[in-house]
Short mmCIF file of C-alpha atoms in Angstrom, two decimals:
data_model
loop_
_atom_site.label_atom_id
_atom_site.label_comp_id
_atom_site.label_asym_id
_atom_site.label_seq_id
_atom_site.Cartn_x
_atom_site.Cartn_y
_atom_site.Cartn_z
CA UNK A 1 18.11 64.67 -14.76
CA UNK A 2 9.53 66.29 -19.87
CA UNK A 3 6.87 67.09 -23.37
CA UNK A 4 6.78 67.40 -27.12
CA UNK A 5 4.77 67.89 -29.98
CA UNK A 6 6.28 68.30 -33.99
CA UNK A 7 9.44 69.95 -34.54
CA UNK A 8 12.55 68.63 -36.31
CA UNK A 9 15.43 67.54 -33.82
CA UNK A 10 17.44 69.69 -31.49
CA UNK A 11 18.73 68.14 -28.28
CA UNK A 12 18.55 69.20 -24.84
CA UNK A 13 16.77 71.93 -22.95
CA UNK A 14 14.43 71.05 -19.59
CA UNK A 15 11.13 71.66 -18.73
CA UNK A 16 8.59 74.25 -18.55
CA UNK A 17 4.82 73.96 -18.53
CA UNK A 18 4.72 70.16 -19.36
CA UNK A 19 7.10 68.85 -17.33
CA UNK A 20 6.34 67.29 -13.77
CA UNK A 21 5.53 69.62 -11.06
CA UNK A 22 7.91 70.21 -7.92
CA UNK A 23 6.03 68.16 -5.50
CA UNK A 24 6.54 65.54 -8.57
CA UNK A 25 9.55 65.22 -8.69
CA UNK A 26 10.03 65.40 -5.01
CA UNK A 27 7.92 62.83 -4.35
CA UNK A 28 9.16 60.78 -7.50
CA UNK A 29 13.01 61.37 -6.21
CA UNK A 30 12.34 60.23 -2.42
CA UNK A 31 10.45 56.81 -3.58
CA UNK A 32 13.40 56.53 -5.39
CA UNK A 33 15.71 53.46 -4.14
CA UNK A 34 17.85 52.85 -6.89
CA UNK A 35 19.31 55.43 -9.37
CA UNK A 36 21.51 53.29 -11.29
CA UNK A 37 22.25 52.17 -15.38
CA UNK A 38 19.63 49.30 -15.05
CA UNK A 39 16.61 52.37 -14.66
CA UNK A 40 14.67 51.99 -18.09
CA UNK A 41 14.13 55.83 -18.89
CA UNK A 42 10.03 55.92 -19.68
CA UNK A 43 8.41 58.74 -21.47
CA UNK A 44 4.67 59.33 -22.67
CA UNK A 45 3.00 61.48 -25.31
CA UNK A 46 -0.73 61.00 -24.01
CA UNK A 47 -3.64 63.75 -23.31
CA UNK A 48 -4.57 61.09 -20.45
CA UNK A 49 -1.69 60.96 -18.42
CA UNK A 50 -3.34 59.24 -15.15
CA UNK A 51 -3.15 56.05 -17.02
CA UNK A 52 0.39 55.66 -16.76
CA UNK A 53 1.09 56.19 -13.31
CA UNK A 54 1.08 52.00 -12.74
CA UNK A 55 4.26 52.15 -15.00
CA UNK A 56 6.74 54.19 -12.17
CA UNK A 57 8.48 51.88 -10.28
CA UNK A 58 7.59 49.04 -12.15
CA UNK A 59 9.97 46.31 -12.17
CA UNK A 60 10.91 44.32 -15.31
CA UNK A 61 13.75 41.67 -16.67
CA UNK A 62 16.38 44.16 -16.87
CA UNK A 63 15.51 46.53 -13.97
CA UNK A 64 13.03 49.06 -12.93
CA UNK A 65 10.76 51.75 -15.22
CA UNK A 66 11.55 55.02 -14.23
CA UNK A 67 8.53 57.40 -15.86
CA UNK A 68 10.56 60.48 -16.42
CA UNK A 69 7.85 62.56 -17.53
CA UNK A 70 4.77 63.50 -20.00
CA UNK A 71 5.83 65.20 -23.43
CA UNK A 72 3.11 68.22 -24.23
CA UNK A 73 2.06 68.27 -28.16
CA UNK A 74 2.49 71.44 -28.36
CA UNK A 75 6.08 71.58 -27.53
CA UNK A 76 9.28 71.41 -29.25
CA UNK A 77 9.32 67.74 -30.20
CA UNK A 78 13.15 67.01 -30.30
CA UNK A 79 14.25 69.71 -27.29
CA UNK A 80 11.86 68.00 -25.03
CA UNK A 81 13.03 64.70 -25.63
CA UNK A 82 16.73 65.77 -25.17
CA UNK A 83 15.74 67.17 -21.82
CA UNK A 84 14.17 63.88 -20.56
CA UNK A 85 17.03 61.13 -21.93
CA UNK A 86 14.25 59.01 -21.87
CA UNK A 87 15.03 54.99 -23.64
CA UNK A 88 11.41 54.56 -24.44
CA UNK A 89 8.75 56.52 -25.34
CA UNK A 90 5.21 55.52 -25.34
CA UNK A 91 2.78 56.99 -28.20
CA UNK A 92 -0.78 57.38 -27.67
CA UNK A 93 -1.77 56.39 -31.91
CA UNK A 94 -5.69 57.01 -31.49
CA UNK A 95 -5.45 60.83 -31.02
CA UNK A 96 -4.66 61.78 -34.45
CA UNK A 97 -4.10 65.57 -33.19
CA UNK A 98 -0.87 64.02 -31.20
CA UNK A 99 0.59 62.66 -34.67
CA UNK A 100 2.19 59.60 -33.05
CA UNK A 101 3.64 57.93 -36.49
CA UNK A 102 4.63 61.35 -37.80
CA UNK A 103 6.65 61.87 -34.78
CA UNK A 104 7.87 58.60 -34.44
CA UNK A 105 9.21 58.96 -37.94
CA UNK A 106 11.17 62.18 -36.71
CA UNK A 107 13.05 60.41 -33.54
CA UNK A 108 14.22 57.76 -36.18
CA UNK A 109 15.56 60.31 -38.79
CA UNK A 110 17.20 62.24 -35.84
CA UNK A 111 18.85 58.88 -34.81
CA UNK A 112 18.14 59.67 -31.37
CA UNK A 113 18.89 56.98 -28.64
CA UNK A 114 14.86 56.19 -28.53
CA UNK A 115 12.60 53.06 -28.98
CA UNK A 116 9.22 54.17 -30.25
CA UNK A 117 6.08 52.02 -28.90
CA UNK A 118 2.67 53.16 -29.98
CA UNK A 119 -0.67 52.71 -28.13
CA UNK A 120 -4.27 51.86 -29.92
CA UNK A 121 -7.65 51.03 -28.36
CA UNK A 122 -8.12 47.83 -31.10
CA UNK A 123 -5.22 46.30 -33.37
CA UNK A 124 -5.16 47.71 -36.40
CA UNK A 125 -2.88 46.08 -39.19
CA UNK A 126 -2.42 49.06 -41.42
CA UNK A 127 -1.92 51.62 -38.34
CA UNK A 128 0.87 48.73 -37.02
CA UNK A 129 2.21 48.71 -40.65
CA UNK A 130 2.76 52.44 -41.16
CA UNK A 131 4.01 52.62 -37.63
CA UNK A 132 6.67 49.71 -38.22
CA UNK A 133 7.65 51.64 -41.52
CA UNK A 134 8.05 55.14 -39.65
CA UNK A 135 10.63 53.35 -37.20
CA UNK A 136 8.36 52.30 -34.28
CA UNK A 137 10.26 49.26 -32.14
CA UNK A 138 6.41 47.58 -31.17
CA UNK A 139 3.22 48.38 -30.67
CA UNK A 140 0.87 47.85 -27.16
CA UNK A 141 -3.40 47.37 -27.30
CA UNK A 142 -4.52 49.20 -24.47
CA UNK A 143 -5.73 49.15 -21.28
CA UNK A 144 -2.56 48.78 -20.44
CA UNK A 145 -1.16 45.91 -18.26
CA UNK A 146 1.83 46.32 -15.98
CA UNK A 147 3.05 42.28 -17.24
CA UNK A 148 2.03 43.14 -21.01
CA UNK A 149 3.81 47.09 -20.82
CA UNK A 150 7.02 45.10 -18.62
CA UNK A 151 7.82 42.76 -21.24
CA UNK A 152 7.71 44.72 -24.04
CA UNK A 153 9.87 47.50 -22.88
CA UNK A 154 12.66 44.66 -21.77
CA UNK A 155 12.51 43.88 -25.33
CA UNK A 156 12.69 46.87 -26.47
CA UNK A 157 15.23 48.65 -23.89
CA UNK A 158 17.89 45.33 -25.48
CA UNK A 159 17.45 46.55 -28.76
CA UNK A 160 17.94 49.99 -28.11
CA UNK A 161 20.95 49.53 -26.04
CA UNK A 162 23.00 47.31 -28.69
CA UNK A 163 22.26 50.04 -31.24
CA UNK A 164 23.17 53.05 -29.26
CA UNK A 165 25.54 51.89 -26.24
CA UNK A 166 26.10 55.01 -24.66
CA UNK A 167 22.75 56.20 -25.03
CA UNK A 168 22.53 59.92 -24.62
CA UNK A 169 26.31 60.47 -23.75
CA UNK A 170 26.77 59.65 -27.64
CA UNK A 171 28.56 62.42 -29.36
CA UNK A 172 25.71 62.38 -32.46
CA UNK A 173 22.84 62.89 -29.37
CA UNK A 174 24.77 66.51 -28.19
CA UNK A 175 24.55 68.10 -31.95
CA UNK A 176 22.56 71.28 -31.49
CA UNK A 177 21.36 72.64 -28.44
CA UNK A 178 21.77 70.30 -25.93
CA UNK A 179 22.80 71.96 -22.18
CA UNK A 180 25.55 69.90 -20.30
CA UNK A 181 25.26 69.34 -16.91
CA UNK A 182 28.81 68.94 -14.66
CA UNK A 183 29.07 68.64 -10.68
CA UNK A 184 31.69 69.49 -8.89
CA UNK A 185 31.95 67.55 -5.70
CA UNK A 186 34.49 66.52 -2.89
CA UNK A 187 34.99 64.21 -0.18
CA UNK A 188 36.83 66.43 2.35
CA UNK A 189 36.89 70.63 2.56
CA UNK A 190 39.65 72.90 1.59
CA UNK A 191 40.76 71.32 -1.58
CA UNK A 192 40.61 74.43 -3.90
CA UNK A 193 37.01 73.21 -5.46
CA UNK A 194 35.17 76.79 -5.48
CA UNK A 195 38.34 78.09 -6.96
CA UNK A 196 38.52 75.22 -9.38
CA UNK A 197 35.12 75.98 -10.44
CA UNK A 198 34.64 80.02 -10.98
CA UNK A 199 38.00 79.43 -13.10
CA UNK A 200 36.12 76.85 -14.97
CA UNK A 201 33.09 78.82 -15.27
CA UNK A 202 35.11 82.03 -16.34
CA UNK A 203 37.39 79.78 -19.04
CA UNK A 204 34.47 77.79 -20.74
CA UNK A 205 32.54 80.58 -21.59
CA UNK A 206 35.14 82.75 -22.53
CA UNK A 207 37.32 80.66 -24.59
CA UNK A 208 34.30 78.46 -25.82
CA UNK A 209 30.88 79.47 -27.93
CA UNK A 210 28.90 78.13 -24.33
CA UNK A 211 26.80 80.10 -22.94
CA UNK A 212 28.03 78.96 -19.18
CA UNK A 213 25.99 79.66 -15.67
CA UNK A 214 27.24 78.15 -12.40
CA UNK A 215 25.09 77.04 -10.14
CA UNK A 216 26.68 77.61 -6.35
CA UNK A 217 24.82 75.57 -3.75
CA UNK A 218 27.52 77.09 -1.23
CA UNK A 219 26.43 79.90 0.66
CA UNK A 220 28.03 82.62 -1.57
CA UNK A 221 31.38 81.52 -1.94
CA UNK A 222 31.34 81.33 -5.85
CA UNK A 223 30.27 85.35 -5.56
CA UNK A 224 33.38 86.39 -3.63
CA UNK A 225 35.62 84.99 -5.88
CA UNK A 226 34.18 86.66 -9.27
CA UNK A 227 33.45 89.63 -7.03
CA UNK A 228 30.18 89.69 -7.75
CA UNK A 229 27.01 90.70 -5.93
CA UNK A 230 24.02 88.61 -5.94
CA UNK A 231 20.95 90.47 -4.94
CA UNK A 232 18.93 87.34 -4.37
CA UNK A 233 19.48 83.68 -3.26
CA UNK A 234 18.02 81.15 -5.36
CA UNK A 235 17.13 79.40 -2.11
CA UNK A 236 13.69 82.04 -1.99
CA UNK A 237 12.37 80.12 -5.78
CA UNK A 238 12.10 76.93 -3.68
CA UNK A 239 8.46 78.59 -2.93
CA UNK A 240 7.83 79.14 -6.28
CA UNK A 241 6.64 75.20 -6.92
CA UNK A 242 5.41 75.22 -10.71
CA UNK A 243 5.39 78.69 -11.51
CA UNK A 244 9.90 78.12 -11.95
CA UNK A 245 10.59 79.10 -16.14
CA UNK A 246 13.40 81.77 -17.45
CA UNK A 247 11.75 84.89 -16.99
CA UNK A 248 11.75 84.17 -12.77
CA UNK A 249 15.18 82.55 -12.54
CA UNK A 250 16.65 85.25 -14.19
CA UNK A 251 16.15 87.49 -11.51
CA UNK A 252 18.32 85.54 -9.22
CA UNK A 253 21.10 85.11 -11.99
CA UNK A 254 24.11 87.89 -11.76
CA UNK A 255 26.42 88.03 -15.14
CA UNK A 256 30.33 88.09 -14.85
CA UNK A 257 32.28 89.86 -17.36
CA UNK A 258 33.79 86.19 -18.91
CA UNK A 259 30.35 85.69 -20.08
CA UNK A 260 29.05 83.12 -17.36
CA UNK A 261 26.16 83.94 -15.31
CA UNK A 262 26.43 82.78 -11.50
CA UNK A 263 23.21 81.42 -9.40
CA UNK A 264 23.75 81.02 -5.76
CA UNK A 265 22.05 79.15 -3.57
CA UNK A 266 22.47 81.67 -0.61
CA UNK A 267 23.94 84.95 -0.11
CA UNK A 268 25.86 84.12 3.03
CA UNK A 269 26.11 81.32 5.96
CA UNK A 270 23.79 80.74 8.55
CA UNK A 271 24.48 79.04 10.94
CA UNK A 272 21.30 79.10 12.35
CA UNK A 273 19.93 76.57 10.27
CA UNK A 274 20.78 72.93 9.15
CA UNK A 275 22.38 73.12 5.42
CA UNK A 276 20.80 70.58 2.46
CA UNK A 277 20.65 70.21 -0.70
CA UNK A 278 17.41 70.02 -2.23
CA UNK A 279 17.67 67.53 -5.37
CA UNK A 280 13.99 67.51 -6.58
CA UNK A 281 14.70 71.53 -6.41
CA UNK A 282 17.52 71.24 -7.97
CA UNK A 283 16.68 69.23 -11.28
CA UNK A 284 13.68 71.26 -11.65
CA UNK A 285 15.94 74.87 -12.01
CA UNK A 286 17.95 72.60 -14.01
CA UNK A 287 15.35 71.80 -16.55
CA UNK A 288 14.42 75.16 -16.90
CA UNK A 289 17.78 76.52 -16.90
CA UNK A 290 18.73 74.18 -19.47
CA UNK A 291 16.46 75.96 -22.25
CA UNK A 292 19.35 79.10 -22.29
CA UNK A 293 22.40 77.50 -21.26
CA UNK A 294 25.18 74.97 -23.08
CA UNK A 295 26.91 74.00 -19.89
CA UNK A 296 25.47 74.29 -16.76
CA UNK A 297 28.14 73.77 -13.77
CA UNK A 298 26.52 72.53 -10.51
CA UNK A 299 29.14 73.45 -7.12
CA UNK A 300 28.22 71.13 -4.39
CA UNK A 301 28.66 71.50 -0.61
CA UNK A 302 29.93 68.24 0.97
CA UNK A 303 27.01 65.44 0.31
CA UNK A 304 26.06 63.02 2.47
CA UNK A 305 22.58 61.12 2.99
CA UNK A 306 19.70 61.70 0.90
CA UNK A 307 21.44 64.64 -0.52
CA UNK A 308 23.83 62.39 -2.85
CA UNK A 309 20.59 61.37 -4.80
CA UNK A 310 21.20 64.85 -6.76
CA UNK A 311 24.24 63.22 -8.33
CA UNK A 312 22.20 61.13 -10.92
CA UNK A 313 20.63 64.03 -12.50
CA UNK A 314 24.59 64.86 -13.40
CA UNK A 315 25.50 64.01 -17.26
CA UNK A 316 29.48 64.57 -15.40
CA UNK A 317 30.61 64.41 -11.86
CA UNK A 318 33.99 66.20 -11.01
CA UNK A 319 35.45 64.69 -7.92
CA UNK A 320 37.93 67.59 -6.77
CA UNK A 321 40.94 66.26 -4.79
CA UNK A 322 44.54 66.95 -3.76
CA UNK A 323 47.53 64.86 -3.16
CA UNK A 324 48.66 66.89 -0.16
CA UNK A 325 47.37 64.33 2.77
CA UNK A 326 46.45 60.95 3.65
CA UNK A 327 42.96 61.96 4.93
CA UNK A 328 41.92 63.58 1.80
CA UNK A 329 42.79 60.93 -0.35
CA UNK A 330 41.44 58.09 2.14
CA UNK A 331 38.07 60.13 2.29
CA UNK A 332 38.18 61.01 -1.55
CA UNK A 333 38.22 57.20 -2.07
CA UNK A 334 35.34 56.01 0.71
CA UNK A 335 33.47 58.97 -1.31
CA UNK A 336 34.08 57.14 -4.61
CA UNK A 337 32.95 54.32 -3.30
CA UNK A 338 29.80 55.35 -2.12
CA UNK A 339 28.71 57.12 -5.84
CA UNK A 340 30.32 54.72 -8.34
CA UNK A 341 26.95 53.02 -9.54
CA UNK A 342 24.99 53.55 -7.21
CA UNK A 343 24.19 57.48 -7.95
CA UNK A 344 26.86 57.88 -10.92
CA UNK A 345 28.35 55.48 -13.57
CA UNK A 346 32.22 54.78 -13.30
CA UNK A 347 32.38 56.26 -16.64
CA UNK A 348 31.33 59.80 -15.64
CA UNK A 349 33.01 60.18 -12.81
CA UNK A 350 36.15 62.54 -13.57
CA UNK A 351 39.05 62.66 -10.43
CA UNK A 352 40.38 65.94 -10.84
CA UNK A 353 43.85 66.52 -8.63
CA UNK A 354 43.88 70.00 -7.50
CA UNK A 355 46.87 71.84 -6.33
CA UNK A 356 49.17 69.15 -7.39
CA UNK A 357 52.49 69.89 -5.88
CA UNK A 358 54.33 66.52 -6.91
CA UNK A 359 57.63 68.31 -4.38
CA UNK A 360 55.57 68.50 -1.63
CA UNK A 361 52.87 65.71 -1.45
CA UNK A 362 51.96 62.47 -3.24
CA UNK A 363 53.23 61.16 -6.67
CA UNK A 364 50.04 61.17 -9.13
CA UNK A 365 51.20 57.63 -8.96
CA UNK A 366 50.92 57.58 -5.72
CA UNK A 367 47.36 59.08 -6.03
CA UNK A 368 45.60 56.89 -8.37
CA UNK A 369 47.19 53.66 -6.47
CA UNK A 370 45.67 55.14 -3.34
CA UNK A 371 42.12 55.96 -4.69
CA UNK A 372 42.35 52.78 -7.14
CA UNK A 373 40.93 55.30 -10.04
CA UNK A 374 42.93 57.13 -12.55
CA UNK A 375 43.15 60.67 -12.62
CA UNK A 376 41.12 62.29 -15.36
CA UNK A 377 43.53 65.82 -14.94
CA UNK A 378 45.66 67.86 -13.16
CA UNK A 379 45.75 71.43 -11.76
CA UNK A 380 49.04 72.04 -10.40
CA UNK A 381 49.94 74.37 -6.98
CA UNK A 382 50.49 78.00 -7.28
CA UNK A 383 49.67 79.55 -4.09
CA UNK A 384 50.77 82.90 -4.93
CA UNK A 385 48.48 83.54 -7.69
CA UNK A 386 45.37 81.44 -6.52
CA UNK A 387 45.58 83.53 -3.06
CA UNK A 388 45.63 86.66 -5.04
CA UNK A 389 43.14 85.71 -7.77
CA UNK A 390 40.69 84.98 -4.17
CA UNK A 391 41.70 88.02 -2.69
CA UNK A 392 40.79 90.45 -5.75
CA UNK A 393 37.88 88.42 -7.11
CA UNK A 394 39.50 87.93 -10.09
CA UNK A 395 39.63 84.47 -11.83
CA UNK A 396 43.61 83.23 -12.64
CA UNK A 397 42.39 82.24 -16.16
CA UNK A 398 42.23 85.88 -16.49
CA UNK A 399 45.18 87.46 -14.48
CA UNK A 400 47.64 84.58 -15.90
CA UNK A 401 46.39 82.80 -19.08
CA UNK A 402 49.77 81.12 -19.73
CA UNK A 403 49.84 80.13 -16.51
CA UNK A 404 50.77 76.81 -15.55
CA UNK A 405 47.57 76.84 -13.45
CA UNK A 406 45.53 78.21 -16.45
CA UNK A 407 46.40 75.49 -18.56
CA UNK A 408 45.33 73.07 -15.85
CA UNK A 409 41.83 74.42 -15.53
CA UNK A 410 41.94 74.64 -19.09
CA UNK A 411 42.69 70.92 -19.50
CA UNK A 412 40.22 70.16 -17.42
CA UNK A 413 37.48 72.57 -19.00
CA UNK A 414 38.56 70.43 -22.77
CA UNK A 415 37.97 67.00 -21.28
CA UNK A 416 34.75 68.37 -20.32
CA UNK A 417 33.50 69.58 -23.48
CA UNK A 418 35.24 67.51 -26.03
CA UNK A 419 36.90 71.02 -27.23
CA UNK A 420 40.52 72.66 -28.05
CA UNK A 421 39.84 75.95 -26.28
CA UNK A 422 41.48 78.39 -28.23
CA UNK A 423 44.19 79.93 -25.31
CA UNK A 424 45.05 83.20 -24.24
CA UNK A 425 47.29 83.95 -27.92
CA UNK A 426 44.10 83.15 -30.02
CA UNK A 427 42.06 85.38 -28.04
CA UNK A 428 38.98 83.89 -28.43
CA UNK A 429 36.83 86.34 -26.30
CA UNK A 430 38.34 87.98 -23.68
CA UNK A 431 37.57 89.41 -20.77
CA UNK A 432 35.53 92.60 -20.62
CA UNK A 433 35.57 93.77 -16.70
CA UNK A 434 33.25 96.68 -17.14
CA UNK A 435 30.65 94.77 -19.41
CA UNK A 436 30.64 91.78 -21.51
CA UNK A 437 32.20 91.97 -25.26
#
């Protein structure tokens, strides 16, 4: 799951002052019907944004305009457009304080994953020719018509997509400062996932140069096991609407000595009151979050309903299983089922089996037969030392980094971010447990 104005490249932070409002994206993510690869990814640099509201929803050729947001001029130009992923952006050329060309020229020296399309009141051959020669795709006479604005981005979303096939996921788009975005998700309870994840946290931003926060939509479970102490829910910024940026969210953020900060969604259950996940909440703290943060882990309660729709604002989904039972696996796989496409692509969908215990469950084999996916990694079973890293509030990455069971979580942690972590003997970091290093 924004604005802009000059400033050479740097990829992905998320939204402050431009960016849609709250209620925006609430609205925006309930009319919502299909979140799926065949969305064309819309973004507009425009003083006059009310002009462009025909454009959400709009169907074309090769599926359905999604307008992901207005970039602000004066903005950092490449950051914002890293934050939105957007495949087109439309220019407004006959405000020459918005610097459309100049700026188109910048998104095709950064070889970002964009198509440029520029806006004029009249046609204007040398405005089209300088545009064409600063890297803009085509150009559009306004008003605007929904036919006239549908066929040219279909033209322009083919070209885009056979020169940059993965879009955003491309290695050359996540240069700089560009915040990664993982889920961690699971069909059925009790299969290690909140231990799975403050390991995660703890190892990537020790053993890596991320700076690493964990986002616990649990009610506090992420906090016992660091042993931390949270001294307010992120639930209470739901009321905050558009006034959300860092200075506020940091007040609900607690640090852990590995470096990773930990936001939780609630300090403890209540069972008073129905659970949900708020996705239009959700992406908003991400894009704000995303502005001081590398890798941003998201721990999800069980999702069902409306609720899954917070899985396409992912960049990876980490479906936690284990191998233990034929009901976990047979729900794992109905849950699979229900994401693949429609909420995530196949190809960022990672099936992580937890506590794999090959003596006293099902074969990986066995597994990936049963799910009809391969598995992505492995953590294997150690009960001893995952009940005591619980019981102290002390992450096993830490207590035993040559661990078996560290090296899973660490194998898991490198398919993540493309990385050799460095290991306990390199000693990249450490852990500090009265104050970070």
């Amino acid at each position: 799951m924004v604005c802009c104005r000059s400033s050479p490249r740097a990829p992905h932070p998320r939204a402050e002052r431009g960016t849609p409002s709250v209620s925006y994206l609430r609205d925006r993510l309930l009319r919502m019907t299909d979140i799926t690869p065949n969305m064309v990814r819309v973004a507009v640099l425009d003083k006059e944004p009310d002009s462009y509201a025909m454009l959400d929803g709009l169907a074309i050729q090769s599926g359905q305009v999604q307008l992901v947001g207005f970039l602000t001029p004066d903005k950092d130009w490449g950051d914002q457009l890293a934050r939105l992923r957007p495949d087109i952006v439309l220019l407004d050329g006959d405000d020459p304080g918005l610097e459309a060309i100049a700026k188109t020229e910048q998104i095709t020296l950064a070889n970002l994953p964009v198509a440029c399309v520029l806006l004029w009141s009249q046609e204007d051959t040398r405005q089209i020719r300088h545009a064409m020669r600063a890297g803009a795709e085509d150009f559009l006479i306004k008003p605007l018509a929904a036919e006239q604005v549908g066929a040219v981005c279909g033209e322009v979303l083919s070209m885009v997509r056979e020169r940059f096939p993965l879009g955003w996921g491309a290695s050359g788009t996540r240069a700089g400062h560009y915040c990664q975005v993982t889920g961690l998700v699971c069909a059925k309870s009790g299969v290690g996932k909140t231990t799975l994840a403050t390991n995660l946290a703890a190892l990537i931003a020790a053993e890596t140069d991320r700076r690493t926060a964990l986002i616990d939509l649990q009610p506090g479970y992420a906090a016992v096991l660091l042993n931390l102490q949270p001294s307010r829910p992120l639930a209470e910024a739901l009321q905050l609407g558009d006034e959300l940026d860092q200075e506020v969210l940091r007040a609900f953020s607690v640090g852990h000595a590995s470096g990773a900060d930990l936001y939780t969604w609630q300090l403890q259950p209540d069972f008073r009151e129905p659970y949900e996940v708020q996705p239009d909440f959700l992406q908003a703290v991400l894009q704000v979050l995303a502005a001081q943060y590398d890798h941003a882990l998201v721990l999800f309660p069980r999702l069902a309903g409306e609720a899954l729709r917070a899985l396409a604002i992912m960049d990876d989904v980490l479906v936690v299983t284990t191998g233990s039972d034929l009901l976990t696996l047979r729900d794992t796989r109905i849950f699979l089922d229900t994401i693949e496409e429609a909420y995530v692509t196949k190809e960022n969908i990672r099936i992580i089996l937890n506590r794999y215990d090959r003596a006293h469950g099902f074969s990986q084999e066995d597994v990936e037969r049963t799910l009809r996916r391969k598995i992505a990694a492995t953590v294997p079973s150690d009960y001893e030392a995952t009940s005591a890293s619980i019981n102290l509030g002390i992450p096993f990455v830490t207590q035993h980094p040559r661990s078996d069971l560290a090296q899973g979580v660490r194998n898991v942690a490198s398919a993540l971010t493309g990385a050799t972590l460095a290991g306990p003997d390199e000693g990249r970091r450490g852990f500090a447990f009265f104050g970070r290093k």
